[in-house]
Tab-separated table of N, CA and C in Angstrom:
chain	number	residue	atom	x	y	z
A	1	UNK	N	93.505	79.320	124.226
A	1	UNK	CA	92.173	79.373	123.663
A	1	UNK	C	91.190	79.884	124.720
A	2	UNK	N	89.727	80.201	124.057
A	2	UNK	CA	88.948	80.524	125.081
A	2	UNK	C	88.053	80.294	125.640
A	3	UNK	N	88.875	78.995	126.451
A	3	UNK	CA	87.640	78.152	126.809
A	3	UNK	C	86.454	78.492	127.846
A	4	UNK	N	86.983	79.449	128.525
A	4	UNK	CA	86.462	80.219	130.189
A	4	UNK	C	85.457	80.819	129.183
A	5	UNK	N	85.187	81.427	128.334
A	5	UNK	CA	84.120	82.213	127.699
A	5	UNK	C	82.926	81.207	127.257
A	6	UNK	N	82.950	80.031	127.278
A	6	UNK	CA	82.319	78.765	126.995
A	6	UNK	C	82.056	77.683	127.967
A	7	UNK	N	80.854	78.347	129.269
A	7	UNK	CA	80.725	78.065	130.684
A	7	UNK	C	78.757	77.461	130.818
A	8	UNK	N	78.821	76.117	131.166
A	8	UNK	CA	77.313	75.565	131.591
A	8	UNK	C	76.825	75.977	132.942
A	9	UNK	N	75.973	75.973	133.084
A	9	UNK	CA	75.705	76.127	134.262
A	9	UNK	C	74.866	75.590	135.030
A	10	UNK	N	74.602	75.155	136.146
A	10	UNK	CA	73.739	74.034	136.583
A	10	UNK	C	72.548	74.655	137.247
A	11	UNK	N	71.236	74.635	137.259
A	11	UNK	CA	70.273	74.987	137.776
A	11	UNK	C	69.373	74.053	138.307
A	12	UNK	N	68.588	73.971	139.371
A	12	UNK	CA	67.746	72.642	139.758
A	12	UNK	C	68.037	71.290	139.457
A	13	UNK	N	68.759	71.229	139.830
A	13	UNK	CA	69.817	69.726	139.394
A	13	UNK	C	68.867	68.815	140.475
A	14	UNK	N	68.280	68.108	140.229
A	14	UNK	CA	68.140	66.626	140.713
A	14	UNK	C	67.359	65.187	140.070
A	15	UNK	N	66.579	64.123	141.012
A	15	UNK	CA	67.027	62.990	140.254
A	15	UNK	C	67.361	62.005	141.016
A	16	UNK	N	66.956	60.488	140.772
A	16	UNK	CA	67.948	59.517	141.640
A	16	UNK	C	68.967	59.410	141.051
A	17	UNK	N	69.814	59.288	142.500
A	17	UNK	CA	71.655	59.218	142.156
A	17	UNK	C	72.298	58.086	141.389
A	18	UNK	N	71.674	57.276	140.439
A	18	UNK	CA	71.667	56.354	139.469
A	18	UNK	C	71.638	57.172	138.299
A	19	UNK	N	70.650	58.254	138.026
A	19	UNK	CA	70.994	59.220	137.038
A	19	UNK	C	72.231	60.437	136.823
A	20	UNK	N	72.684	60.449	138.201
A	20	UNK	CA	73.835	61.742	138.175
A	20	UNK	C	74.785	60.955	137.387
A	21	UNK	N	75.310	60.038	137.216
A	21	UNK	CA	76.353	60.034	136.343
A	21	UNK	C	75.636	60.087	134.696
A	22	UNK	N	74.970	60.051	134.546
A	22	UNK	CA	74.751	60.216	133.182
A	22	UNK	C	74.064	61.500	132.846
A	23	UNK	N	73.545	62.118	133.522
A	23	UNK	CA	73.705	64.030	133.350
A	23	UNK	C	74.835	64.230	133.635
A	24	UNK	N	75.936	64.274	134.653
A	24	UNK	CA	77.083	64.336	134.592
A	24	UNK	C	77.766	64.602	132.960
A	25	UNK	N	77.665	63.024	132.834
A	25	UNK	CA	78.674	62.968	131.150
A	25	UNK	C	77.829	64.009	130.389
A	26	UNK	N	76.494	64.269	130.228
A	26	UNK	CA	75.754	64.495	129.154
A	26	UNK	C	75.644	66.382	129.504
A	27	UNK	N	75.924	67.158	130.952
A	27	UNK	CA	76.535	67.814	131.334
A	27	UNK	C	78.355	68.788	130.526
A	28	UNK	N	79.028	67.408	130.723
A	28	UNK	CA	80.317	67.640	130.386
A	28	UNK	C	79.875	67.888	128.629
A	29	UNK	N	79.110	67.064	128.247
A	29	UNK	CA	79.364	67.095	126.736
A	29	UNK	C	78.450	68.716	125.927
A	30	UNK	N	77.430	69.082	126.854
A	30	UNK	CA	77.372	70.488	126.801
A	30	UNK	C	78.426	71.085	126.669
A	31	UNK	N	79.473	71.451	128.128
A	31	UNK	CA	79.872	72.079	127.698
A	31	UNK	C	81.346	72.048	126.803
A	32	UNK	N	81.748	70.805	126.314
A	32	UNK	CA	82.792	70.699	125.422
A	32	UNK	C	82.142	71.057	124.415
A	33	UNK	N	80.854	70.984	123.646
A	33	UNK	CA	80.090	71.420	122.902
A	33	UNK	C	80.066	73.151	122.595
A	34	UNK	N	80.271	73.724	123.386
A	34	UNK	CA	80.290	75.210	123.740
A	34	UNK	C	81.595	75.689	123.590
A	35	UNK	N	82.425	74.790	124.355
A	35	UNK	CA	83.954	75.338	124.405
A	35	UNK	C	84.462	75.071	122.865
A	36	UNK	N	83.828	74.088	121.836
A	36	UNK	CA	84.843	73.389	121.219
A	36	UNK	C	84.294	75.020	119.999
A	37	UNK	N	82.793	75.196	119.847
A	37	UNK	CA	82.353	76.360	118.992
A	37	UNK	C	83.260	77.814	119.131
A	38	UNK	N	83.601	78.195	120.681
A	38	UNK	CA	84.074	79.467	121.413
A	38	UNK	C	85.284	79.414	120.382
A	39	UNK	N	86.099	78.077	120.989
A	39	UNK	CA	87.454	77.690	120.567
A	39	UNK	C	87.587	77.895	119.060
A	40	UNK	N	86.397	77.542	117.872
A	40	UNK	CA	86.587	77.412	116.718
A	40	UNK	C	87.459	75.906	116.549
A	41	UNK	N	87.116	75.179	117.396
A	41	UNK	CA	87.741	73.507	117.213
A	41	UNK	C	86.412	72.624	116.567
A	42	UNK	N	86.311	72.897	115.598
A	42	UNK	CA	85.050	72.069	114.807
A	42	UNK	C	85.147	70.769	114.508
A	43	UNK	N	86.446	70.336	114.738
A	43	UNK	CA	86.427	68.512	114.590
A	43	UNK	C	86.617	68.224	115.837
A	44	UNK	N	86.406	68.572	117.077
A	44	UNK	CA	85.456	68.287	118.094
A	44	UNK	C	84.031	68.490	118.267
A	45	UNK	N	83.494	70.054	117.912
A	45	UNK	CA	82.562	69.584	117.751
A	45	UNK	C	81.603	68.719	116.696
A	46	UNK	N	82.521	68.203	115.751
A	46	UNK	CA	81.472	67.447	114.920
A	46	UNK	C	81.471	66.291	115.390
A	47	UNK	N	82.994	65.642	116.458
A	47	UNK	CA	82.597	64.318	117.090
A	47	UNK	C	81.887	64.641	117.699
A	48	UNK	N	80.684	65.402	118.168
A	48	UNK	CA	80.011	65.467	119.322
A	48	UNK	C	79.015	65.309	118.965
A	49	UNK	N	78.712	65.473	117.586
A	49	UNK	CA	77.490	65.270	116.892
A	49	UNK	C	77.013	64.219	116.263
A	50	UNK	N	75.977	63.509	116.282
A	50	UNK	CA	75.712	63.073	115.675
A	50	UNK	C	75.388	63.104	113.983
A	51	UNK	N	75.483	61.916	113.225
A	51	UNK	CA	75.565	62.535	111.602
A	51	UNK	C	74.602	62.721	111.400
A	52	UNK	N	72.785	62.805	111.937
A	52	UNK	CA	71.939	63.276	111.456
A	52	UNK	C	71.748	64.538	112.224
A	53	UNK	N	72.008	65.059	112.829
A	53	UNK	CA	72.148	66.806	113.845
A	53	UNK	C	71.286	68.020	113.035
A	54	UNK	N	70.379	67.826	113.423
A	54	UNK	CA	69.599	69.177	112.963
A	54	UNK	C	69.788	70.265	113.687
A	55	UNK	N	70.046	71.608	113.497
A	55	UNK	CA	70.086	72.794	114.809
A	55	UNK	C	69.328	74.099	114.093
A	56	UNK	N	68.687	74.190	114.889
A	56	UNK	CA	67.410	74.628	114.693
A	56	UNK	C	67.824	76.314	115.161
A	57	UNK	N	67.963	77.289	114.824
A	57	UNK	CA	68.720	78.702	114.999
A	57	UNK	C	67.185	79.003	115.411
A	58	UNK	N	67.349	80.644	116.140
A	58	UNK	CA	66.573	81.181	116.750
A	58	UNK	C	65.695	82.196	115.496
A	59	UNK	N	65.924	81.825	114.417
A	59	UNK	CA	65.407	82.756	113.414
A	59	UNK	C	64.401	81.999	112.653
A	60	UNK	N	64.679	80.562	113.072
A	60	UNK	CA	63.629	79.881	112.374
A	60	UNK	C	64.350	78.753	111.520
A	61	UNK	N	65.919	79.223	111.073
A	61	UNK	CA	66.688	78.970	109.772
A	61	UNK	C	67.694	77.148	110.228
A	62	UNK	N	67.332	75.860	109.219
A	62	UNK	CA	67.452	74.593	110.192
A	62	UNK	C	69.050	74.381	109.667
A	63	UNK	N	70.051	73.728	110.060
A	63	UNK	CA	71.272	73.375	109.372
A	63	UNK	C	71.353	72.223	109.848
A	64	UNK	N	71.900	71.338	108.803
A	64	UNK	CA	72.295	69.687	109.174
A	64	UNK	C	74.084	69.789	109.632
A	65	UNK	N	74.324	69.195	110.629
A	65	UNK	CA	75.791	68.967	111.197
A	65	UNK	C	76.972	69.193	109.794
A	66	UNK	N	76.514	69.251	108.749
A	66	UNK	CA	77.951	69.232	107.552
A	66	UNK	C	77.235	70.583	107.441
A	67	UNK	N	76.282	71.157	107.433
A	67	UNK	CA	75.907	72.443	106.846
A	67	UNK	C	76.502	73.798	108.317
A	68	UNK	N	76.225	73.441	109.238
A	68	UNK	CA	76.320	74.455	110.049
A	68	UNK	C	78.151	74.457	110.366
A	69	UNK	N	78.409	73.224	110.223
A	69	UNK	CA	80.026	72.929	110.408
A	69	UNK	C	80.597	73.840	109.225
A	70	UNK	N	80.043	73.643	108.203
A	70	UNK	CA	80.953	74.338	107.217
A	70	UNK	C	80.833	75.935	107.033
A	71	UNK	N	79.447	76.286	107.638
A	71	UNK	CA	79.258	77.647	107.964
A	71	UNK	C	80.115	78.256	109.409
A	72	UNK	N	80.349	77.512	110.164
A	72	UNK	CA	81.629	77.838	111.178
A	72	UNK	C	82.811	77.891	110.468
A	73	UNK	N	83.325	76.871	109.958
A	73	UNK	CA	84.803	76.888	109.114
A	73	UNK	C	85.091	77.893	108.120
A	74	UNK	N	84.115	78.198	107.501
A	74	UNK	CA	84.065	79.605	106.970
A	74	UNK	C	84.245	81.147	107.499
A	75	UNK	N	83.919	80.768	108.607
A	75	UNK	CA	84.080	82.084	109.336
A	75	UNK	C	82.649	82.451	109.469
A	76	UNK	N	81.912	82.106	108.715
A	76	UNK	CA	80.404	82.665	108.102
A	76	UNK	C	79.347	82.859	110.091
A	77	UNK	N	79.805	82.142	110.822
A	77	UNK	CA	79.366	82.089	111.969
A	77	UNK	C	80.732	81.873	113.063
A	78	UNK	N	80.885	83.130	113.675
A	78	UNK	CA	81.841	83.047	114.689
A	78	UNK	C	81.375	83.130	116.140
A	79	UNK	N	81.522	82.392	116.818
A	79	UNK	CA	81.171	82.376	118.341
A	79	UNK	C	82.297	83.538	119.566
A	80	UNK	N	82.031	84.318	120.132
A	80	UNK	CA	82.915	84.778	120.716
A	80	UNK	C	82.845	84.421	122.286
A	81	UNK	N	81.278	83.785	122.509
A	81	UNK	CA	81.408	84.085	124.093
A	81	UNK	C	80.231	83.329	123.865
A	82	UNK	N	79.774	81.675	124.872
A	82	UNK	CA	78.644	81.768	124.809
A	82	UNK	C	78.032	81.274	126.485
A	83	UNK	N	77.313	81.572	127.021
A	83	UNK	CA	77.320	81.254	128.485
A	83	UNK	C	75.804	80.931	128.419
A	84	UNK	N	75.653	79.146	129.085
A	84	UNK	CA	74.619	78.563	128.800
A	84	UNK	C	74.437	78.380	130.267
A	85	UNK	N	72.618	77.973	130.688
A	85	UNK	CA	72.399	77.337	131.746
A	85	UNK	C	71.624	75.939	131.228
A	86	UNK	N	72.204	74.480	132.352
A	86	UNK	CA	71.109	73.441	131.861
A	86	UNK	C	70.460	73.776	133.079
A	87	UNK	N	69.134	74.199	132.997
A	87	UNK	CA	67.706	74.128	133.562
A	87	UNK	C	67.398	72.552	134.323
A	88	UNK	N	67.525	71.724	132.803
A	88	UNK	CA	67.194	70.686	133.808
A	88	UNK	C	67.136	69.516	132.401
A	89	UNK	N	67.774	68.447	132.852
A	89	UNK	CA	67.686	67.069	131.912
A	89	UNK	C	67.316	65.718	132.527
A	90	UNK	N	66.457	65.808	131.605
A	90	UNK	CA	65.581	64.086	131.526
A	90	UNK	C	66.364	63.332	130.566
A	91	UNK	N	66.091	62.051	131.491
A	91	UNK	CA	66.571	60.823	131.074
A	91	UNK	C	65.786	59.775	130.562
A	92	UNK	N	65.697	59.721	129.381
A	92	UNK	CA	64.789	57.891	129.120
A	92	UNK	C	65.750	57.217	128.203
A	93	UNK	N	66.043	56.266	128.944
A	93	UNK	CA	67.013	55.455	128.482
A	93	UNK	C	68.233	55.682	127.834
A	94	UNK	N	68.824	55.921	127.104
A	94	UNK	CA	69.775	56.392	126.251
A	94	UNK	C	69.426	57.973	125.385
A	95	UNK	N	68.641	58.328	126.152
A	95	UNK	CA	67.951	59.554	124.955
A	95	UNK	C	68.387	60.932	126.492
A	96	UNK	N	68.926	62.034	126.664
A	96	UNK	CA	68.727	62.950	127.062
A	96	UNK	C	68.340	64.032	127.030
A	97	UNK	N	67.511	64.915	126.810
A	97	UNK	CA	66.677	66.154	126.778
A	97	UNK	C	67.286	67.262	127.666
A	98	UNK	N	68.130	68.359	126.904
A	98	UNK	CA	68.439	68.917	128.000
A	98	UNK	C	67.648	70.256	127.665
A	99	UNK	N	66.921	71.010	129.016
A	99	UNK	CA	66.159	72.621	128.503
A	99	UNK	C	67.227	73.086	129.620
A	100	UNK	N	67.175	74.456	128.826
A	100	UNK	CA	67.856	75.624	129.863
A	100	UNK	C	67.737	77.105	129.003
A	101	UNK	N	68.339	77.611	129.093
A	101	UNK	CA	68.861	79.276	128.528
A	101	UNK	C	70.377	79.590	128.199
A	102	UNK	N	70.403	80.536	126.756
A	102	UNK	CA	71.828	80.609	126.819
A	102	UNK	C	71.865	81.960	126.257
A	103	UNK	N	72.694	82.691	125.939
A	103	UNK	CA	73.431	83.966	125.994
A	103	UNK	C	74.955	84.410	124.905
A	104	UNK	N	74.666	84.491	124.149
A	104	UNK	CA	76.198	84.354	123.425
A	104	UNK	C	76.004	85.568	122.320
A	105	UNK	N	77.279	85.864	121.987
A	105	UNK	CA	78.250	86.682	121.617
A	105	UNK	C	78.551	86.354	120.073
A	106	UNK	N	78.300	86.353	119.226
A	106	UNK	CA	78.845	85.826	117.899
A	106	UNK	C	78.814	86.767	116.799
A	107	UNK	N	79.142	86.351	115.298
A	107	UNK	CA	79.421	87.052	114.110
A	107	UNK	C	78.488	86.690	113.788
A	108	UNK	N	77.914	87.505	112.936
A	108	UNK	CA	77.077	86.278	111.484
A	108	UNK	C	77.355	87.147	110.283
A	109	UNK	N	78.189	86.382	109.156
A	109	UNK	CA	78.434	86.899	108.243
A	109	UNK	C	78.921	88.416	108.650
A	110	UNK	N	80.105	88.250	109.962
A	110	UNK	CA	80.901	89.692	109.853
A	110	UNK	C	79.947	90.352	110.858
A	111	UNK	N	78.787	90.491	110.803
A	111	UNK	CA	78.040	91.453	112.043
A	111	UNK	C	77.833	90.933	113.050
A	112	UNK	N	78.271	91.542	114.394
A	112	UNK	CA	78.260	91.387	115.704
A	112	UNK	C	76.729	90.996	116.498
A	113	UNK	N	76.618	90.306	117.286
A	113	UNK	CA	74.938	90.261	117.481
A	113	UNK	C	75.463	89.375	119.103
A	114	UNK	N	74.376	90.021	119.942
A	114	UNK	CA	74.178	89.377	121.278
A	114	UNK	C	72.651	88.575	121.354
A	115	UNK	N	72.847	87.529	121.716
A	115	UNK	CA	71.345	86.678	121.624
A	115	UNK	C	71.354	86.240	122.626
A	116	UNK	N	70.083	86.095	123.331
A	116	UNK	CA	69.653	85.532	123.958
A	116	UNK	C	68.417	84.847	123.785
A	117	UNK	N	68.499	82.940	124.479
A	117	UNK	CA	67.924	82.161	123.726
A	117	UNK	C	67.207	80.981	124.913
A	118	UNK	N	65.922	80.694	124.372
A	118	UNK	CA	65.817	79.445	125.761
A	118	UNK	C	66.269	78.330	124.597
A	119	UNK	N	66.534	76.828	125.424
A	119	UNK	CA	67.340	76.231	124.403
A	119	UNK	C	66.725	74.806	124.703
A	120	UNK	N	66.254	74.074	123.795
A	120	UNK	CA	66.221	72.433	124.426
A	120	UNK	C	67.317	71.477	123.384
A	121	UNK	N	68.246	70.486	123.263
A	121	UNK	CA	68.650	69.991	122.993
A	121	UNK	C	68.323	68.705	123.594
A	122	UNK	N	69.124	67.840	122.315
A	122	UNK	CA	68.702	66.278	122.441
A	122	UNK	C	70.306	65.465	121.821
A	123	UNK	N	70.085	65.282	123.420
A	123	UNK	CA	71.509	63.926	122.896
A	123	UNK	C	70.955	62.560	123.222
A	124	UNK	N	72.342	61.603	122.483
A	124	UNK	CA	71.466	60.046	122.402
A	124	UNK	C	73.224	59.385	122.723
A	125	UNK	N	72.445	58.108	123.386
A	125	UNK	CA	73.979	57.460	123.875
A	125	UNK	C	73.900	56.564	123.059
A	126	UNK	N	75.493	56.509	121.874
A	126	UNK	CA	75.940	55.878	121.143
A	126	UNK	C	76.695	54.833	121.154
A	127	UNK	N	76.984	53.739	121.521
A	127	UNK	CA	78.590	53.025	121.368
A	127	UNK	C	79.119	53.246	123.189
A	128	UNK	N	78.449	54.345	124.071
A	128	UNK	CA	78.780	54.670	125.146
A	128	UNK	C	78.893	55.742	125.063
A	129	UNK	N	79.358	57.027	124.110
A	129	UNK	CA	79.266	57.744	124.083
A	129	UNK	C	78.017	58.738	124.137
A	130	UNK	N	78.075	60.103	124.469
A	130	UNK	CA	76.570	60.774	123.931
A	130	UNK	C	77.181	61.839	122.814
A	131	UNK	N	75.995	61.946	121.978
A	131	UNK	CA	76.007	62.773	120.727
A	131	UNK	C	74.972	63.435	120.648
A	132	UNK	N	74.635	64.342	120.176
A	132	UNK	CA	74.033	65.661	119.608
A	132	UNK	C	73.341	65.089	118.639
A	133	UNK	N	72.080	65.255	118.669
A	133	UNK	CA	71.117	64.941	118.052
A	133	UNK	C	70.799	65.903	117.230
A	134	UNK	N	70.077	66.982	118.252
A	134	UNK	CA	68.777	68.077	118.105
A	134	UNK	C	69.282	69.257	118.663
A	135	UNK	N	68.937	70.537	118.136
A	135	UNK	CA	69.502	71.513	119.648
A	135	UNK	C	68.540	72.437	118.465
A	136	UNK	N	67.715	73.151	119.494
A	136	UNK	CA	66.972	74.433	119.053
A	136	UNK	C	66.674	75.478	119.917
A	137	UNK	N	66.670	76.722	119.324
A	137	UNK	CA	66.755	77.599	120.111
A	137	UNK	C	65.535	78.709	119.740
A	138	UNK	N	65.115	79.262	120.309
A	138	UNK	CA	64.136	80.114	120.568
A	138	UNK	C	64.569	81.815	121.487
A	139	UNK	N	64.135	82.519	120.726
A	139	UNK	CA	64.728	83.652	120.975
A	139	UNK	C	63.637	84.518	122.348
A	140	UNK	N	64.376	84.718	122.581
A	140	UNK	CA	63.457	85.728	124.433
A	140	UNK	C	63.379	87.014	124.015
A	141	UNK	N	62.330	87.639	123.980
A	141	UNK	CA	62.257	88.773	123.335
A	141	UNK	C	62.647	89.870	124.929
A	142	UNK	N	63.411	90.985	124.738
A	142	UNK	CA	63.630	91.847	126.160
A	142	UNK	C	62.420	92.788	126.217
C-alpha cells in the first residue's frame, strides 16, 4: 500500500514536555488519518472519527463522517498522494486543535485535481483515545 505518499510533517513544534506526549499521539493520529484515506482503508479511517465528524472541503461543500466515508467507498473521492504539515497544536484539556497546510493529489468524481489547502482540524480524547471531530480546509489561492 501507499503509505509513504501519506506523510505529516512537523513545523514549530513546542510546549511543556507534559504536552509532547499528547501531540505526539494526536500527531500519529494525523497521520494514520492520511495514510488510512491514501491507502483507501476507510474502516480505519472511520475509527478515527468521531460519529459526529463534520469535514468541511475547500469548496465550501460540508460531509458528515457516514457521508464523506461513503463518498470514498464509492470511488466518488480518491486520494492519491496527500502531504500535510502540523503548523502547530493546542491543547485544552482533552480537545486538540491542530492548524497547518496540506497538498494532495486526488479524484473527484474521475477528474484529477492538485489542491492545496491551509487546514485546522479538531480532535477530542475519547475513552483514551483521540478522534476526529472537525477538519476544514481552505483553499490558497497561487
Amino acid at each position: 500500500m501507499a503509505t509513504a505518499a501519506a506523510t505529516v510533517h512537523e513545523a514549530g513544534r513546542a510546549g511543556p514536555a507534559a504536552e509532547d506526549a499528547a501531540e505526539e499521539e494526536v500527531r500519529r493520529a494525523e497521520q494514520r488519518r492520511f495514510a488510512a484515506l491514501v491507502d483507501g482503508d476507510f474502516d480505519t479511517f472511520d475509527d478515527l472519527c468521531n460519529d459526529r465528524f463534520i469535514y468541511t472541503h475547500s469548496t465550501g461543500h460540508r460531509d458528515t463522517k457516514s457521508s464523506f466515508s461513503a463518498a470514498c467507498r464509492k470511488g466518488l473521492i480518491r486520494y492519491h498522494r496527500i502531504d500535510a504539515t502540523a503548523e502547530q497544536i493546542a491543547l485544552a484539556g482533552d480537545c486538540a486543535v491542530v492548524t497547518g497546510s496540506m497538498e494532495a493529489e486526488l479524484s473527484v468524481s474521475g477528474a484529477l485535481r492538485t489542491v492545496r489547502n491551509v487546514s485546522t482540524s479538531v480532535w477530542v480524547r475519547e475513552a483514551g483515545a483521540w478522534k476526529l471531530l472537525a477538519s476544514q480546509l481552505t483553499a490558497v489561492q497561487a
